[in-house]
XYZ file of C-alpha atoms in Angstrom:
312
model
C 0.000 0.000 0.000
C 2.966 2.243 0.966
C 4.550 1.866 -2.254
C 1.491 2.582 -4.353
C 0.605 5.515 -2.401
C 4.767 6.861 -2.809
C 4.080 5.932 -6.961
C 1.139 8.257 -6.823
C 2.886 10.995 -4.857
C 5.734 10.972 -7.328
C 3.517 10.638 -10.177
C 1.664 14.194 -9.555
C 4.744 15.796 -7.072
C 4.753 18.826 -9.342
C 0.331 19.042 -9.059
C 0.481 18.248 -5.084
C 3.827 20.770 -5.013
C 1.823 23.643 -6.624
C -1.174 22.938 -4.717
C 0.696 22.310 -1.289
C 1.676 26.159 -1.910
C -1.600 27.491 -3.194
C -3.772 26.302 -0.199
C -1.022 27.729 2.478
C -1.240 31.310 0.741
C -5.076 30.815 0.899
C -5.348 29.397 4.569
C -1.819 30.944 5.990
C -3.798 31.839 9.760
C -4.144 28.088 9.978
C -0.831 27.300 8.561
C 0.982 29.368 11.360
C -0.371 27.209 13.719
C 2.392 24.570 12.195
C 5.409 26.860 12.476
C 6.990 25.116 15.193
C 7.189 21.740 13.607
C 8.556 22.716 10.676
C 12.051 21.997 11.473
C 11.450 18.453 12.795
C 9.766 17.925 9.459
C 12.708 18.667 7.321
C 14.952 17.272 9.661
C 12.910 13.738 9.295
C 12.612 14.845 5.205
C 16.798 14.631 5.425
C 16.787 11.500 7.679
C 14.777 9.445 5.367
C 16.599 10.800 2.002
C 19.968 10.068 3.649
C 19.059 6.462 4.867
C 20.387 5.179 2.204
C 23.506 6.480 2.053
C 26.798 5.405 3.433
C 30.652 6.106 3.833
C 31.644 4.064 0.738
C 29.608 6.150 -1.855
C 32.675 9.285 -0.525
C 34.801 6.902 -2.621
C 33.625 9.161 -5.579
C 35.849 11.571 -4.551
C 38.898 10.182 -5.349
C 37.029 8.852 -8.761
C 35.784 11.480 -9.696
C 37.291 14.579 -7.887
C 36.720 17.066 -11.195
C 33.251 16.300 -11.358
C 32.618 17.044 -8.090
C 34.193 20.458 -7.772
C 32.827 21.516 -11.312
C 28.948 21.181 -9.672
C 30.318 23.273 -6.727
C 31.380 25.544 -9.252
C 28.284 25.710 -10.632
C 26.238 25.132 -7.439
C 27.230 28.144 -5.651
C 29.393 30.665 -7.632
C 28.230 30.684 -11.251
C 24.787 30.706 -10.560
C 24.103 32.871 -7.315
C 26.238 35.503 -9.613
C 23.907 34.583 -12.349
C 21.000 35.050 -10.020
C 22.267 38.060 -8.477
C 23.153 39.892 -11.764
C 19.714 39.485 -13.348
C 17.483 40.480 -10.324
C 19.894 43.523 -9.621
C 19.410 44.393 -13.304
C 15.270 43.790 -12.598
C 14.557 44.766 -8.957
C 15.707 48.220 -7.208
C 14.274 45.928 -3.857
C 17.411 44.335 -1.874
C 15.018 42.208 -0.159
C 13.959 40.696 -3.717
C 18.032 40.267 -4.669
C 18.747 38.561 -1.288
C 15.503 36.056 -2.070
C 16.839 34.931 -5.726
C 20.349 34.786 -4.265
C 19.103 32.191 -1.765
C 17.293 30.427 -4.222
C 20.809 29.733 -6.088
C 22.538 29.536 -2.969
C 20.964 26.591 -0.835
C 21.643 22.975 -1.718
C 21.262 20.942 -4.609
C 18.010 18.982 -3.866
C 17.990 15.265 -2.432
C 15.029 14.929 -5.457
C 17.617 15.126 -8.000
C 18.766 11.420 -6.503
C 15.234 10.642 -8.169
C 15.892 11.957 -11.804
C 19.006 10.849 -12.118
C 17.777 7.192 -11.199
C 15.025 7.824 -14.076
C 17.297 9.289 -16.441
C 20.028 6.307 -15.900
C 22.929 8.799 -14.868
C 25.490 7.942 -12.471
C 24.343 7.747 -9.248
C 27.414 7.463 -6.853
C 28.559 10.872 -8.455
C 24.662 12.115 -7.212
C 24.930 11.034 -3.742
C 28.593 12.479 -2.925
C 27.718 15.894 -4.668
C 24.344 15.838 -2.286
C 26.178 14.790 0.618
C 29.110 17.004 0.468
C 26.667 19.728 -0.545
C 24.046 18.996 1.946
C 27.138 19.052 4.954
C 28.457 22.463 3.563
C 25.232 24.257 3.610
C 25.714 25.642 6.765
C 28.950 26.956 5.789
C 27.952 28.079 2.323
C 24.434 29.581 2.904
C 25.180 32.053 5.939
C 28.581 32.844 3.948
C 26.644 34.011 0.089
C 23.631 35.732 2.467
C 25.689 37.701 4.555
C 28.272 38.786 1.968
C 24.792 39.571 -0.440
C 22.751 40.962 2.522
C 25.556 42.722 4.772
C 24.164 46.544 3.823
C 20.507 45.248 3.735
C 19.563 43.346 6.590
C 21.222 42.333 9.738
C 21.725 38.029 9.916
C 21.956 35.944 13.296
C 24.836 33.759 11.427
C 25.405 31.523 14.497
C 21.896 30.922 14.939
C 21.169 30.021 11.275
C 24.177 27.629 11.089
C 23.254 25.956 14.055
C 19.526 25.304 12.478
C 20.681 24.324 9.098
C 23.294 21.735 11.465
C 20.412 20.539 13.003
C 18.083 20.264 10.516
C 20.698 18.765 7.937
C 24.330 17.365 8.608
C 22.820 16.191 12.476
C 19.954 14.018 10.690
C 22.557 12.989 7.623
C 25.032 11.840 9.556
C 22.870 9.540 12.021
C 20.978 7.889 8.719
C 24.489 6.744 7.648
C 25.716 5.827 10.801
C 22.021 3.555 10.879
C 22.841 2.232 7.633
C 26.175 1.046 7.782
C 26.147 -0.538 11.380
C 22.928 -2.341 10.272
C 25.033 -3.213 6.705
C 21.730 -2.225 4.991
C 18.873 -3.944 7.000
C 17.187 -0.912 8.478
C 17.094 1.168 4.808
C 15.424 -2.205 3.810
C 13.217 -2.671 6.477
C 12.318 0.812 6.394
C 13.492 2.912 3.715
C 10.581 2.731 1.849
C 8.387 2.510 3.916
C 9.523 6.408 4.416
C 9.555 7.651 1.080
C 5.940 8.472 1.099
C 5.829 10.164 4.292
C 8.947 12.414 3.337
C 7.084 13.322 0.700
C 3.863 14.251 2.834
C 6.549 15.758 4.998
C 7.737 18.015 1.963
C 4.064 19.219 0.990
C 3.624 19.985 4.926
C 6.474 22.477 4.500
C 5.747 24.259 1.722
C 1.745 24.337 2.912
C 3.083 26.143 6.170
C 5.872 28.670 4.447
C 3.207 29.661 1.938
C 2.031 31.584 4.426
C 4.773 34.028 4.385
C 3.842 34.876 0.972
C 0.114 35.402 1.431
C 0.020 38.621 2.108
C 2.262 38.992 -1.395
C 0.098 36.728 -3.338
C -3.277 37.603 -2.227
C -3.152 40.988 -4.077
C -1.740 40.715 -7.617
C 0.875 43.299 -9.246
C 2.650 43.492 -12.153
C 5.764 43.150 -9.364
C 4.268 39.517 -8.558
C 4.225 38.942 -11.952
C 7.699 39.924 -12.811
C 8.942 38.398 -9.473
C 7.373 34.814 -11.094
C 8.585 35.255 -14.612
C 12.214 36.136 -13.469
C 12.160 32.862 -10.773
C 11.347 31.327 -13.825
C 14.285 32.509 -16.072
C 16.716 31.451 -13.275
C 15.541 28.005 -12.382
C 15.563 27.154 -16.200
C 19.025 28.881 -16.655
C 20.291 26.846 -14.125
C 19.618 23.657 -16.639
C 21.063 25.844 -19.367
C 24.314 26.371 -17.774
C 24.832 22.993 -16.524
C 23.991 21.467 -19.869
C 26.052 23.618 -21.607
C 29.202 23.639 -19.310
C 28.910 19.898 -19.301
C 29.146 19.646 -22.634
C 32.057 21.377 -22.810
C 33.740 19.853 -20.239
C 32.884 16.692 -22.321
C 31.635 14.276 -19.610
C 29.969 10.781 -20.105
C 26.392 10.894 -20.505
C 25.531 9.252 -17.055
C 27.803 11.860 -15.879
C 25.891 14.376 -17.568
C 22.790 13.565 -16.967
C 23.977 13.730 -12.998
C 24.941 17.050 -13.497
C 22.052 17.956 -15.005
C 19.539 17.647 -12.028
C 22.129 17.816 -9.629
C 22.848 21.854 -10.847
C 19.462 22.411 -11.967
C 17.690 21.232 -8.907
C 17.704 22.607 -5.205
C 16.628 21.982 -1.970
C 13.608 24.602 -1.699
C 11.966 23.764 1.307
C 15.590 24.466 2.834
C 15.709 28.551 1.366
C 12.258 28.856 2.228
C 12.641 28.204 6.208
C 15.949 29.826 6.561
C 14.233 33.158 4.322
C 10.954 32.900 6.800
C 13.185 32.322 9.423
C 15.685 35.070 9.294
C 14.540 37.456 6.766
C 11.088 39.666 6.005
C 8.575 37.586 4.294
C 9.343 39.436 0.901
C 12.671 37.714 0.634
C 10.963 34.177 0.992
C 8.666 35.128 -2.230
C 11.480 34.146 -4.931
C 12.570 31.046 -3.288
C 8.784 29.764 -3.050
C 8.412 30.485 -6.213
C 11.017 27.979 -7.264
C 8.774 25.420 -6.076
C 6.222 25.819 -9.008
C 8.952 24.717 -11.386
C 11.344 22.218 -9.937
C 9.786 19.218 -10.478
C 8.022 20.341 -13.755
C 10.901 21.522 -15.153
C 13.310 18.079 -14.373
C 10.159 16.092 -15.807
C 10.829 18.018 -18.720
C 14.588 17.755 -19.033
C 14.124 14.095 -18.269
C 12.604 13.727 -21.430
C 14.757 15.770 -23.807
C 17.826 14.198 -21.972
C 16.317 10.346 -23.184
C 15.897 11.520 -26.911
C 19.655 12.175 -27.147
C 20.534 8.506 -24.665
C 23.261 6.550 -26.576
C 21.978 3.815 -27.435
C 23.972 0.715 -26.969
């Protein structure tokens, strides 16, 4: 029953994603109520992604060191500067440049794990780029924000890297720890058993941080608009650039089908509680907005990626 109900999740995750955030903007008294639990919920949303994972799959580094650093690269200097330039060139609102610098800034997403399965790429080069990614965020985040936000808004770094510790490397560390003194049995017994409650988990999230946008959302401007159009442009020049620098950089096609999702895709729910968290509500508007075109989008570039699969 548990797997069905995970196939259906997946199935419509970009549907339930969009409607997850509609219904929070519409109902955000209600969703305020929920505030509190959010960070247990991503911290059990990292636990179950990370179950699976284990000390061995760091042998990639010594495989495939190049790879590696070239989605840093990507990750979190060309596109925050690529996010960064185009909403300074759109917005005269700081608030609005610190929210699409987050979006580019946070983590790649655990989801891309999930594409690069479907698209056949190589999947030990996924999970060390999301686990070296996911144990630098609270380095990396707090680092871009406050060298973005340092005239704009004040940040409580120590406080924000202790939450994203908590709420990431903390739960990360103890799903490995569970999976390789139990050699795999307790990812069996229960790894998927989880899947479809980290998903639930996920929808929880963004139905609770919608709120932050309501009062955004609820009246429509031409700013809203723009603010949309231009989280759109990023998110789908993040593919762009990793296609194209991959290309370039001539990797396999497993290879570049991992760097694909793993530079287009990021972990949303992430930027959304550490914008409600620590910044006005306006700077949370960009990242939320991501969230309407993740998972469409890597549906998308799943299929164009399959037309051009050597086939052999």
């Amino acid at each position: 029953m548990l797997d069905k109900m995970n196939g259906v999740i997946q199935k419509y995750i970009a549907f339930l994603t969009i409607s997850s955030l509609i219904l929070g903007i519409i109902f955000d008294d209600f969703g305020k109520q929920f505030l509190l639990f959010v960070p247990y919920l991503f911290a059990f949303m990292t636990f179950a992604s990370s179950i699976r994972m284990k000390f061995s799959d760091l042998n990639v580094f010594y495989k495939a060191p190049r790879a590696i650093l070239f989605c840093l690269l990507i990750l979190h200097i060309i596109m925050p500067i690529i996010s960064y330039v185009i909403a300074q060139f759109v917005f005269d609102d700081p608030l609005l440049i610190i929210g699409f610098v987050m979006l580019m800034s946070v983590p790649t997403g655990v989801t891309s794990i999930i594409w690069i399965n479907v698209g056949r790429g190589d999947i030990p080069l996924g999970l060390a780029v999301v686990m070296l990614d996911t144990m630098l965020a609270p380095i990396i985040i707090p680092t871009t924000l406050h060298f973005v936000a340092m005239k704009s808004v004040e940040i409580d770094t120590s406080s924000l890297i202790i939450d994203l510790i908590m709420m990431i490397v903390v739960p990360t560390i103890i799903a490995i720890i569970l999976n390789e003194i139990s050699k795999g049995k307790i990812p069996d017994i229960i790894g998927t058993r989880l899947s479809p409650f980290s998903k639930l988990a996920l929808f929880c999230i963004i139905f609770v941080n919608g709120g932050a946008i309501s009062p955004y959302m609820k009246k429509f401007s031409w700013e809203l608009f723009i603010i949309i159009l231009v989280v759109f442009v990023v998110v789908v020049s993040g593919y762009i650039v990793s296609v194209a620098l991959s290309h370039f950089m001539e990797h396999s096609y497993a290879r570049h089908v991992s760097i694909t999702f793993l530079c287009g895709m990021r972990n949303i729910s992430t930027g959304v509680i550490v914008a409600t968290t620590y910044f006005p509500a306006k700077v949370a508007m960009p990242v939320a907005f991501g969230m309407l075109f993740q998972q469409l989008l890597a549906s998308i570039v799943s299929q164009q990626l399959e037309r051009y699969r050597p086939q052999n």
